Coordinates of C-alpha atoms in Angstrom, one line a residue:
Chain A
M20 CA 15.1 23.7 56.6
T21 CA 13.6 24.2 53.1
E22 CA 16.7 22.5 51.8
T23 CA 15.2 19.2 53.1
Y24 CA 12.3 19.5 50.6
L25 CA 13.8 21.6 47.8
A26 CA 16.8 19.5 47.3
P27 CA 14.9 16.2 46.5
L28 CA 12.4 18.2 44.4
W29 CA 15.2 19.8 42.4
I30 CA 17.0 16.5 42.0
S31 CA 13.8 14.7 41.0
L32 CA 12.8 17.4 38.4
K33 CA 16.3 17.4 36.9
T34 CA 16.4 13.6 36.7
V35 CA 12.9 13.3 35.3
L36 CA 13.5 15.9 32.6
V37 CA 16.9 14.6 31.4
A38 CA 15.8 10.9 31.7
T39 CA 12.6 11.5 29.8
V40 CA 14.4 13.3 26.9
I41 CA 16.9 10.5 26.7
T42 CA 14.3 7.8 26.9
F43 CA 12.2 9.5 24.3
F44 CA 14.9 9.4 21.7
L45 CA 16.3 6.0 22.6
G46 CA 12.8 4.6 22.7
I47 CA 11.7 5.9 19.4
A48 CA 15.0 5.0 17.7
A49 CA 14.7 1.4 19.0
A50 CA 11.0 1.3 18.1
R51 CA 11.6 2.5 14.6
W52 CA 14.4 0.1 14.1
M53 CA 12.4 -2.9 15.5
A54 CA 9.3 -2.0 13.5
H55 CA 11.3 -2.5 10.3
Y56 CA 13.7 -5.2 11.5
T57 CA 13.0 -8.6 10.0
G58 CA 16.0 -10.5 11.1
K59 CA 16.2 -13.8 13.0
C60 CA 16.8 -12.3 16.4
K61 CA 13.7 -10.2 16.4
S62 CA 11.9 -11.8 19.4
L63 CA 15.2 -12.1 21.3
I64 CA 16.0 -8.4 20.9
D65 CA 12.4 -7.5 21.6
G66 CA 12.6 -9.5 24.8
L67 CA 15.8 -7.8 25.9
F68 CA 14.3 -4.4 25.4
I69 CA 11.2 -5.2 27.5
L70 CA 13.1 -7.1 30.2
P71 CA 13.6 -4.2 32.6
L72 CA 9.8 -3.9 32.7
V73 CA 9.2 -7.4 34.0
L74 CA 12.2 -7.6 36.3
P75 CA 12.0 -6.2 39.8
P76 CA 13.6 -2.7 39.7
T77 CA 16.1 -3.8 42.4
V78 CA 17.3 -6.6 40.0
V79 CA 17.7 -4.0 37.2
G80 CA 19.6 -1.8 39.7
L81 CA 21.9 -4.7 40.6
G82 CA 22.5 -5.3 36.9
L83 CA 23.4 -1.7 36.5
L84 CA 25.7 -1.8 39.5
L85 CA 27.5 -4.8 38.0
L86 CA 27.9 -2.9 34.7
F87 CA 28.9 0.5 36.1
G88 CA 30.6 -0.6 39.4
K89 CA 34.4 -0.5 39.9
N90 CA 34.8 -4.0 38.5
G91 CA 32.1 -3.7 35.8
P92 CA 33.1 -3.3 32.2
I93 CA 31.6 0.2 31.8
G94 CA 32.8 1.2 35.3
Q95 CA 36.4 0.2 34.4
F96 CA 36.2 2.0 31.1
L97 CA 35.1 5.2 32.8
E98 CA 37.8 4.8 35.4
L99 CA 40.3 5.7 32.6
F100 CA 38.7 9.2 32.5
N101 CA 38.6 9.4 36.3
T102 CA 34.8 9.2 36.3
T103 CA 32.6 7.1 38.6
I104 CA 28.9 6.8 37.9
V105 CA 27.9 4.9 41.0
F106 CA 26.5 7.1 43.8
S107 CA 26.6 10.2 41.5
W108 CA 23.7 12.3 40.1
P109 CA 24.0 10.8 36.5
A110 CA 23.3 7.4 38.2
T111 CA 19.8 8.6 38.9
V112 CA 19.3 9.4 35.2
I113 CA 20.7 6.0 34.1
A114 CA 18.5 4.2 36.5
A115 CA 15.4 6.1 35.4
V116 CA 16.2 5.6 31.7
S117 CA 16.7 1.9 32.1
I118 CA 13.4 1.4 33.9
S119 CA 11.3 3.7 31.7
F120 CA 12.8 2.7 28.3
P121 CA 10.6 -0.5 27.9
L122 CA 7.4 1.6 28.2
M123 CA 8.5 4.1 25.7
Y124 CA 9.8 1.4 23.3
M125 CA 6.7 -0.8 23.5
T126 CA 4.1 2.0 23.2
A127 CA 6.0 3.8 20.4
R128 CA 6.5 0.6 18.5
G129 CA 2.8 -0.2 18.7
A130 CA 2.0 3.3 17.4
F131 CA 4.5 3.0 14.5
E132 CA 3.2 -0.3 13.4
Q133 CA -0.3 1.1 13.3
V134 CA 0.7 3.6 10.5
D135 CA -0.5 2.5 7.1
T136 CA 2.7 1.4 5.3
H137 CA 1.2 2.6 2.0
I138 CA 1.4 6.2 3.3
E139 CA 5.0 5.8 4.2
D140 CA 5.7 4.2 0.8
A141 CA 3.9 7.1 -0.9
A142 CA 6.4 9.4 0.7
R143 CA 9.3 7.3 -0.5
T144 CA 8.1 7.3 -4.1
L145 CA 7.8 11.1 -3.8
G146 CA 11.5 11.3 -3.1
A147 CA 11.6 11.4 0.7
S148 CA 14.6 9.9 2.5
E149 CA 14.0 7.5 5.3
W150 CA 14.8 10.2 7.8
R151 CA 12.1 12.5 6.2
V152 CA 9.6 9.7 6.0
F153 CA 10.0 9.1 9.7
W154 CA 9.7 12.8 10.9
S155 CA 7.2 14.0 8.4
V156 CA 4.9 11.0 8.1
T157 CA 5.5 8.2 10.7
M158 CA 5.8 10.5 13.7
P159 CA 2.9 12.9 13.0
L160 CA 0.6 9.9 12.3
S161 CA 1.6 8.1 15.4
W162 CA 1.8 11.2 17.6
P163 CA -1.0 10.3 20.0
G164 CA 0.7 7.0 20.8
V165 CA 4.1 8.5 21.1
A166 CA 2.7 11.3 23.3
S167 CA 1.2 8.8 25.7
A168 CA 4.4 6.8 25.7
T169 CA 6.3 9.9 26.7
I170 CA 3.8 10.7 29.5
L171 CA 4.0 7.1 30.8
S172 CA 7.8 7.2 30.7
L173 CA 7.8 10.5 32.5
A174 CA 5.6 9.2 35.2
R175 CA 7.7 6.1 35.6
C176 CA 10.9 8.2 35.9
L177 CA 9.3 10.3 38.6
G178 CA 8.3 7.2 40.6
E179 CA 11.6 5.3 40.1
F180 CA 12.9 4.0 43.4
G181 CA 14.5 0.5 43.4
A182 CA 17.1 0.8 40.7
T183 CA 17.9 4.4 41.7
L184 CA 18.6 3.3 45.3
M185 CA 20.8 0.5 44.1
L186 CA 22.9 2.6 41.7
A187 CA 22.7 6.1 43.1
G188 CA 22.1 5.5 46.7
N189 CA 20.8 8.1 49.1
I190 CA 23.1 11.0 49.2
P191 CA 21.1 14.0 50.4
G192 CA 21.4 17.0 48.0
K193 CA 23.1 14.8 45.4
T194 CA 21.3 11.6 44.5
A195 CA 18.3 11.5 46.9
T196 CA 15.2 11.9 44.6
I197 CA 11.8 12.4 46.2
P198 CA 10.8 8.7 46.4
V199 CA 14.2 7.9 47.9
A200 CA 13.9 10.8 50.4
I201 CA 10.4 9.8 51.4
Y202 CA 11.6 6.2 52.2
F203 CA 14.5 7.4 54.3
S204 CA 12.5 10.1 56.1
I205 CA 10.1 7.3 57.3
Q206 CA 13.1 5.1 58.2
A207 CA 14.4 8.0 60.3
G208 CA 10.9 8.4 61.9
D209 CA 10.6 11.9 60.3
M210 CA 6.9 11.5 59.3
N211 CA 6.4 15.3 58.7
V212 CA 9.1 15.5 56.1
A213 CA 7.7 12.4 54.4
L214 CA 4.2 13.8 54.3
I215 CA 5.4 17.2 52.8
L216 CA 7.4 15.3 50.1
V217 CA 4.3 13.2 49.4
G218 CA 2.3 16.5 49.1
I219 CA 4.9 17.8 46.5
V220 CA 4.6 14.6 44.5
L221 CA 0.8 14.9 44.5
V222 CA 1.0 18.4 43.2
I223 CA 3.3 17.4 40.4
A224 CA 1.2 14.4 39.5
F225 CA -2.1 16.3 39.5
G226 CA -0.5 19.2 37.7
S227 CA 0.8 17.1 34.9
L228 CA -2.6 15.2 34.6
A229 CA -4.3 18.6 34.3
A230 CA -1.9 19.7 31.7
I231 CA -2.4 16.5 29.7
A232 CA -6.2 16.9 30.0
Y233 CA -6.0 20.5 28.9
W234 CA -3.8 19.7 25.9
K235 CA -5.9 16.7 24.9
G236 CA -9.1 18.8 25.1
K237 CA -7.5 21.5 22.9
A238 CA -6.4 18.9 20.3
Y239 CA -9.8 17.3 20.4
K240 CA -11.5 20.7 19.8
A241 CA -9.2 21.4 16.9
R242 CA -10.1 18.1 15.4
A243 CA -13.8 18.5 15.9
A244 CA -13.7 22.0 14.3
M245 CA -11.9 20.6 11.3
A246 CA -14.3 17.7 10.9
N247 CA -17.3 20.1 11.1
R248 CA -16.2 21.9 7.9
E249 CA -18.5 20.5 5.4
V250 CA -17.5 18.2 2.6
V251 CA -18.7 19.9 -0.6
E252 CA -18.6 17.9 -3.8
Chain B
M5 CA 11.1 3.2 -22.6
L6 CA 10.6 1.1 -19.5
E7 CA 12.1 -2.4 -19.5
V8 CA 11.2 -4.8 -16.8
R9 CA 12.4 -8.3 -15.9
L10 CA 11.4 -9.7 -12.5
K11 CA 11.6 -12.9 -10.5
R12 CA 10.2 -13.2 -7.0
K13 CA 9.0 -16.1 -5.0
L14 CA 5.5 -15.4 -3.5
Q15 CA 3.2 -17.5 -1.5
G16 CA 1.9 -20.2 -3.8
F17 CA 3.5 -19.1 -7.0
T18 CA 6.6 -17.4 -8.5
L19 CA 6.3 -14.0 -10.1
D20 CA 8.3 -14.3 -13.3
V21 CA 7.6 -11.5 -15.9
A22 CA 9.5 -9.6 -18.6
F23 CA 8.1 -6.8 -20.6
K24 CA 8.8 -3.4 -22.3
V25 CA 6.7 -0.4 -22.4
D26 CA 7.0 2.6 -24.7
Q27 CA 5.5 6.0 -24.2
E28 CA 2.0 4.6 -23.9
I29 CA -0.6 3.3 -21.5
L30 CA -0.3 -0.3 -20.6
A31 CA -3.0 -2.1 -18.6
I32 CA -1.9 -5.0 -16.5
L33 CA -4.9 -7.2 -16.4
G34 CA -5.3 -10.3 -14.2
P35 CA -7.3 -11.9 -11.4
S36 CA -6.4 -10.9 -7.9
G37 CA -3.3 -12.6 -6.6
S38 CA -1.6 -12.9 -9.9
G39 CA 1.3 -10.6 -9.0
K40 CA 0.1 -7.4 -10.6
T41 CA 0.6 -5.1 -7.6
M42 CA 3.9 -6.8 -6.7
T43 CA 5.1 -6.0 -10.2
L44 CA 4.4 -2.3 -9.7
Q45 CA 6.1 -2.4 -6.3
C46 CA 9.2 -3.9 -7.8
I47 CA 9.3 -1.2 -10.5
S48 CA 8.9 1.6 -8.0
G49 CA 11.6 0.2 -5.7
L50 CA 9.3 -0.5 -2.7
V51 CA 9.9 -4.2 -3.0
R52 CA 13.1 -5.9 -4.1
P53 CA 12.7 -8.9 -6.4
D54 CA 14.9 -12.0 -5.9
E55 CA 16.2 -11.4 -9.4
G56 CA 15.5 -8.7 -11.8
Y57 CA 16.3 -5.8 -14.1
V58 CA 14.5 -2.5 -14.5
S59 CA 15.6 0.3 -16.7
L60 CA 13.8 3.5 -17.4
N61 CA 14.7 5.6 -20.5
G62 CA 18.3 4.4 -20.4
T63 CA 18.8 4.6 -16.6
V64 CA 19.2 1.3 -14.8
L65 CA 17.0 1.3 -11.7
L66 CA 17.6 -2.3 -10.7
D67 CA 20.0 -4.9 -11.8
T68 CA 20.4 -7.7 -9.3
S69 CA 23.3 -9.3 -11.3
K70 CA 25.3 -6.1 -10.9
K71 CA 24.0 -5.3 -7.4
I72 CA 22.3 -2.1 -8.6
N73 CA 19.2 -1.2 -6.7
L74 CA 18.2 2.4 -6.6
P75 CA 16.0 3.2 -3.6
A76 CA 12.4 4.3 -4.4
R77 CA 13.2 8.0 -3.7
Q78 CA 15.7 8.1 -6.5
R79 CA 13.7 6.3 -9.2
R80 CA 11.4 9.1 -10.5
V81 CA 8.5 6.7 -10.5
G82 CA 5.1 8.1 -9.6
F83 CA 2.8 5.7 -7.7
V84 CA -0.9 6.1 -7.1
F85 CA -1.9 3.6 -4.4
Q86 CA -5.2 1.6 -4.4
N87 CA -6.4 3.4 -1.3
Y88 CA -4.7 6.6 -2.5
A89 CA -2.5 6.8 0.7
L90 CA -2.8 10.5 1.0
F91 CA -1.1 12.1 4.0
P92 CA -4.0 12.6 6.4
H93 CA -2.3 15.2 8.5
L94 CA -1.5 17.5 5.5
T95 CA -3.8 19.6 3.4
V96 CA -4.4 19.0 -0.3
S97 CA -1.8 21.6 -1.3
Q98 CA 0.7 20.2 1.2
N99 CA 0.1 16.7 -0.1
V100 CA 0.7 17.8 -3.7
G101 CA 3.7 19.8 -2.7
Y102 CA 5.3 17.0 -0.7
G103 CA 7.5 15.7 -3.5
I104 CA 8.7 19.1 -4.8
R105 CA 10.0 20.9 -1.7
H106 CA 13.4 21.3 -3.2
L107 CA 12.0 23.9 -5.6
P108 CA 11.8 27.6 -4.8
P109 CA 8.6 28.5 -3.0
D110 CA 7.1 30.5 -5.9
E111 CA 7.6 27.6 -8.2
I112 CA 6.0 25.1 -5.8
K113 CA 3.0 27.3 -5.4
E114 CA 2.6 27.7 -9.1
K115 CA 3.0 24.0 -9.7
I116 CA 0.4 23.1 -7.1
T117 CA -2.1 25.5 -8.5
N118 CA -1.4 24.3 -12.0
L119 CA -1.9 20.6 -11.1
L120 CA -5.0 21.1 -9.0
G121 CA -6.4 23.1 -12.0
K122 CA -5.7 20.3 -14.4
M123 CA -7.3 17.8 -12.1
N124 CA -10.4 20.1 -11.7
I125 CA -10.0 20.5 -8.0
P126 CA -8.6 24.0 -7.5
H127 CA -11.2 24.8 -4.8
L128 CA -10.0 22.0 -2.5
S129 CA -6.4 23.2 -1.9
D130 CA -7.0 23.8 1.9
R131 CA -9.0 20.7 2.7
F132 CA -7.7 17.7 4.5
P133 CA -8.0 14.3 2.9
R134 CA -10.8 13.1 5.3
Q135 CA -12.9 15.9 4.0
L136 CA -12.8 14.6 0.5
S137 CA -14.9 12.1 -1.4
A138 CA -13.2 9.1 -2.9
G139 CA -13.1 10.6 -6.3
Q140 CA -11.6 13.8 -5.1
Q141 CA -9.0 11.8 -3.1
Q142 CA -8.0 10.0 -6.3
R143 CA -7.5 13.3 -8.1
V144 CA -5.3 14.6 -5.3
A145 CA -3.3 11.3 -5.4
V146 CA -2.7 11.6 -9.1
A147 CA -1.7 15.3 -8.8
R148 CA 0.6 14.5 -5.9
A149 CA 2.3 11.7 -8.0
L150 CA 2.7 13.9 -11.0
A151 CA 4.2 16.9 -9.2
P152 CA 7.8 15.7 -9.2
E153 CA 7.4 15.0 -12.9
P154 CA 8.0 11.3 -12.9
E155 CA 9.0 9.5 -16.0
V156 CA 6.5 6.7 -15.4
L157 CA 3.2 6.8 -13.5
L158 CA 2.0 3.6 -11.9
L159 CA -1.6 3.3 -10.9
D160 CA -2.7 0.4 -8.7
E161 CA -6.4 -0.5 -9.2
P162 CA -7.2 3.2 -9.6
F163 CA -11.0 2.9 -9.9
S164 CA -11.8 0.0 -7.6
A165 CA -12.8 2.2 -4.7
L166 CA -15.2 4.3 -6.7
D167 CA -18.9 4.0 -7.4
S168 CA -19.9 3.5 -11.1
L169 CA -20.9 7.1 -11.9
V170 CA -17.8 8.7 -10.5
K171 CA -15.8 5.9 -12.0
E172 CA -16.9 6.7 -15.6
R173 CA -16.2 10.4 -15.2
L174 CA -12.8 9.8 -13.7
Q175 CA -11.9 7.3 -16.4
L176 CA -12.6 10.0 -19.0
E177 CA -10.5 12.5 -17.1
L178 CA -7.6 10.1 -16.7
Q179 CA -7.7 9.4 -20.4
A180 CA -7.3 13.2 -20.9
L181 CA -4.3 13.0 -18.5
H182 CA -2.2 11.5 -21.3
E183 CA -2.5 14.8 -23.1
F184 CA -0.5 16.7 -20.5
Y185 CA 1.5 13.9 -19.0
K186 CA 3.8 12.6 -21.6
G187 CA 5.4 9.8 -19.6
I188 CA 4.7 6.1 -19.5
I189 CA 1.5 5.0 -17.7
L190 CA 1.1 1.5 -16.2
F191 CA -2.1 0.6 -14.5
V192 CA -3.3 -2.5 -12.8
T193 CA -6.8 -3.7 -13.0
H194 CA -8.9 -6.9 -12.8
D195 CA -11.6 -5.4 -15.0
L196 CA -11.3 -6.0 -18.7
T197 CA -13.6 -3.1 -19.8
E198 CA -11.6 -0.7 -17.6
G199 CA -8.3 -2.0 -19.1
Y200 CA -9.6 -1.8 -22.6
K201 CA -11.1 1.7 -22.3
F202 CA -8.0 3.2 -20.7
S203 CA -5.0 1.6 -22.4
S204 CA -3.4 1.1 -25.7
K205 CA -1.8 -2.2 -24.8
I206 CA -2.8 -5.0 -22.4
A207 CA -0.6 -7.4 -20.5
V208 CA -2.5 -10.3 -19.1
F209 CA -1.2 -11.8 -15.9
E210 CA -1.9 -15.3 -14.6
S211 CA -0.4 -16.6 -11.4
G212 CA 2.8 -14.7 -11.8
N213 CA 3.3 -15.0 -15.6
I214 CA 2.4 -12.9 -18.5
V215 CA 0.2 -15.0 -20.8
Q216 CA -0.3 -12.4 -23.4
H217 CA 1.1 -8.9 -24.0
D218 CA -0.3 -7.2 -27.1
D219 CA -2.3 -4.3 -28.5
K220 CA -5.6 -4.2 -26.7
E221 CA -7.4 -5.0 -29.9
R222 CA -5.4 -8.2 -30.5
V223 CA -5.9 -9.3 -26.9
I224 CA -9.7 -9.2 -27.1
T225 CA -9.9 -10.6 -30.7
C226 CA -7.0 -13.1 -30.6
P227 CA -6.5 -14.4 -27.1
S228 CA -3.4 -16.5 -26.9
N229 CA -4.8 -19.2 -24.6
H230 CA -7.9 -20.5 -22.8
T231 CA -7.3 -18.4 -19.7
V232 CA -6.9 -15.1 -21.6
A233 CA -10.0 -16.0 -23.7
R234 CA -12.0 -16.5 -20.5
L235 CA -10.6 -13.3 -18.9
V236 CA -11.4 -11.1 -22.0
G237 CA -14.9 -12.2 -22.3
F238 CA -15.1 -15.3 -24.5
K239 CA -18.0 -16.9 -22.7
N240 CA -18.4 -19.6 -25.4
L241 CA -15.3 -21.8 -25.4
M242 CA -15.4 -25.4 -26.8
E243 CA -12.9 -28.1 -27.4
G244 CA -12.6 -29.4 -31.0
S245 CA -10.2 -30.7 -33.6
V246 CA -9.2 -29.3 -37.0
T247 CA -10.6 -31.3 -40.0
K248 CA -9.7 -29.0 -42.9
V249 CA -7.9 -25.8 -43.6
Q250 CA -8.6 -24.0 -46.9
N251 CA -8.2 -20.4 -48.0
N252 CA -7.8 -19.2 -44.5
V253 CA -11.0 -20.9 -43.4
A254 CA -10.7 -23.7 -40.9
T255 CA -13.3 -26.4 -40.4
I256 CA -13.3 -27.6 -36.9
E257 CA -15.2 -30.6 -35.6
V258 CA -16.8 -29.7 -32.2
P259 CA -18.4 -32.7 -30.6
E260 CA -20.0 -30.6 -27.9
L261 CA -22.0 -28.8 -30.6
G262 CA -22.6 -32.0 -32.6
G263 CA -21.0 -30.8 -35.8
A264 CA -18.4 -28.8 -37.6
I265 CA -18.1 -25.0 -37.5
L266 CA -16.1 -22.8 -39.7
A267 CA -13.6 -20.2 -38.5
K268 CA -11.8 -17.5 -40.5
V269 CA -8.1 -17.7 -39.4
S270 CA -5.4 -15.2 -40.3
N271 CA -2.5 -17.5 -39.9
A272 CA -3.7 -20.8 -41.4
S273 CA -0.3 -22.4 -41.5
R274 CA -0.2 -23.0 -37.7
L275 CA -3.2 -25.3 -38.0
M276 CA -2.7 -29.0 -38.9
P277 CA -5.5 -31.4 -39.7
S278 CA -6.6 -33.4 -36.5
Q279 CA -4.9 -30.9 -34.3
R280 CA -6.7 -30.3 -30.9
V281 CA -7.9 -26.7 -30.5
T282 CA -10.3 -24.6 -28.6
V283 CA -12.8 -22.5 -30.5
G284 CA -14.4 -19.5 -28.9
I285 CA -16.9 -16.8 -29.8
R286 CA -17.9 -13.7 -27.8
P287 CA -21.6 -13.9 -26.8
E288 CA -22.3 -10.5 -28.4
Y289 CA -21.3 -11.8 -31.9
V290 CA -23.7 -14.7 -32.0
Q291 CA -26.7 -13.8 -34.1
L292 CA -30.3 -15.1 -34.1
R293 CA -31.5 -16.4 -37.5
K294 CA -34.9 -17.6 -38.8
E295 CA -33.5 -20.3 -41.1
A296 CA -30.7 -22.8 -41.0
G297 CA -27.6 -22.1 -43.1
E298 CA -23.8 -22.2 -43.0
N299 CA -22.4 -22.2 -39.4
T300 CA -25.8 -22.2 -37.8
L301 CA -26.9 -24.3 -34.9
Y302 CA -30.5 -25.1 -34.0
C303 CA -30.9 -24.3 -30.4
T304 CA -33.5 -23.9 -27.6
M305 CA -33.3 -21.1 -25.2
D306 CA -33.2 -22.3 -21.6
R307 CA -32.7 -19.2 -19.5
I308 CA -32.7 -15.5 -19.8
A309 CA -31.0 -13.0 -17.5
E310 CA -32.0 -9.5 -18.1
G311 CA -29.4 -6.8 -17.6
V312 CA -29.7 -3.1 -17.7
S313 CA -28.3 -2.4 -21.1
A314 CA -28.1 -6.0 -22.5
T315 CA -29.7 -9.4 -21.9
N316 CA -27.8 -12.6 -21.5
C317 CA -29.5 -15.6 -23.1
Y318 CA -28.4 -19.2 -22.6
F319 CA -29.2 -21.7 -25.3
H320 CA -28.6 -25.4 -25.7
V321 CA -28.0 -27.3 -28.9
N322 CA -30.9 -29.4 -30.1
T323 CA -29.0 -32.0 -32.0
V324 CA -29.8 -35.5 -30.7
G325 CA -27.1 -37.4 -28.8
V326 CA -25.2 -34.3 -27.8
T327 CA -24.4 -33.6 -24.2
R328 CA -26.1 -30.4 -23.3
H329 CA -23.8 -27.6 -24.1
Y330 CA -24.8 -24.1 -23.3
L331 CA -24.1 -21.2 -25.6
M332 CA -24.4 -17.7 -24.2
V333 CA -25.7 -15.0 -26.4
I334 CA -25.9 -11.3 -25.5
L335 CA -28.7 -9.4 -27.1
S336 CA -29.1 -5.7 -26.9
R337 CA -32.1 -4.6 -24.9
P338 CA -34.3 -3.7 -27.9
D339 CA -33.6 -7.1 -29.5
S340 CA -34.3 -9.2 -26.4
G341 CA -38.1 -9.2 -26.9
V342 CA -37.9 -11.4 -30.0
I343 CA -37.4 -14.6 -28.1
K344 CA -38.7 -16.2 -24.9
E345 CA -37.6 -19.0 -22.7
G346 CA -38.3 -22.5 -24.2
Q347 CA -38.4 -21.1 -27.8
K348 CA -36.2 -22.5 -30.5
S349 CA -34.0 -20.5 -32.9
H350 CA -31.1 -20.9 -35.3
L351 CA -27.9 -19.4 -34.0
Y352 CA -25.4 -18.1 -36.5
L353 CA -21.7 -18.0 -35.5
P354 CA -20.0 -15.5 -38.0
P355 CA -16.8 -17.3 -39.1
E356 CA -14.8 -14.0 -38.9
H357 CA -15.6 -13.9 -35.1
V358 CA -14.9 -17.5 -34.3
V359 CA -11.5 -17.6 -32.7
V360 CA -9.2 -20.7 -32.9
I361 CA -6.9 -21.1 -30.0
T362 CA -4.1 -23.6 -30.3
N363 CA -3.0 -25.0 -26.9

């Protein structure tokens, strides 16, 4: 009986964790690249990156299905290795990454562009490689923005429904994440199961909000303590 | 030695400069938007010029014709930014140590202590940049730039963010910097007094070109053209034509002053009779005289503008039929009591201080 609730919870947690990590690195890589890119196709690439945010998730899901399906280019390529993505657990991750990527990319790029380029240039003249400039200067200075981008992406991954359903379907114990399980419980008239799943989502949501608030408060206190140390000429 | 040749299209003008700097301090002087900062950025490798060549003590850093373009991190060029650009999330020690982390920890520590001591800020090592005054931030920025022992140090408007008291003290300290930093120093400024005080040579920039590059003394005594003359403080500039050149003394007819004035010239051969020239004299060299004589003009004082250490007086020439031309005279504060607005006086222009600029 607990399997009904624990399986979706477990699948959701796994998916959210893996998808957020992937989105984090993909997003900041794309953001870093676009923040410095000055080529002709800038707005075109920018538009492509943000597209999943403006399209209905089901459309994104359909697009992924066409890519990863039996006749899709990626699907056919994976066929060579006897792997199918559609209706498997990795599909939930791919769907969540595709949907949350624009949020990570947009917010992180905004944060990177806020960093004073002179400070990055100073690091360069001091012998730092681009890699070191990014991790020792750009990232720490845009950390608040990148952190909120990560939290937004995580929340979006947790709530992902449309694209997941299209690509991963609803296979209990395999691809059914909490949002998908809630929908199908209601469809089956199983109101109690749906409500308990909703309760679980609420706990996770409030839990993470509380964690963020606690972490922010700590960071704020540390900053305030530092600022209070007097400036002595 | 630093050798620089740069060409880069900018908004409204093209930067096109070439110069060489020995182990010395060169001031790059010019109005804002003349390409000064861009020049420093091209030398440091932060900006790539359209065409150019930069070599530093025999190493080629940039040669667009040979497709050589070392990235900034490999150039060994120290850069002090106008806003100092300290790393706000790192302490003073960590800022200074940023460029030398390849050294062993003991050596890093020693070097930081040493540099902070030389910059007179050993007590600030654990502070964050936001806890420092502008003057302290500047010292940290200089210490940070010097830590990796660059062969050339570039300073972009180093004193522009400071108030006048701190500015004076820091200028003195930075002059002392050359005693322990043996490399080349280039610094950008739009302030002549700053450039003169701090450097041994001055390069004057005007809309992307170097109009004069000389010993600082030559720049302020023998400006090469009208723009330089104005920039280096020749407030009195007048058009005229040469009438006679004899024994290194040129006689120049200046209609604006209603007569001829004499000028001592070092290189008389470049002047031809009836040649159009500009004559100029610094306002501090004009003297008040009781009687008429050689090179004197009879003038009336129109306006007086009292300053803190000196007073600016504006005279016009009394000769009939002359369009009103103003001459500016700077009197030291104790002397300024001798004359009041509306009074008349003879102004003596010492021929050795009258400069003749051929256009």
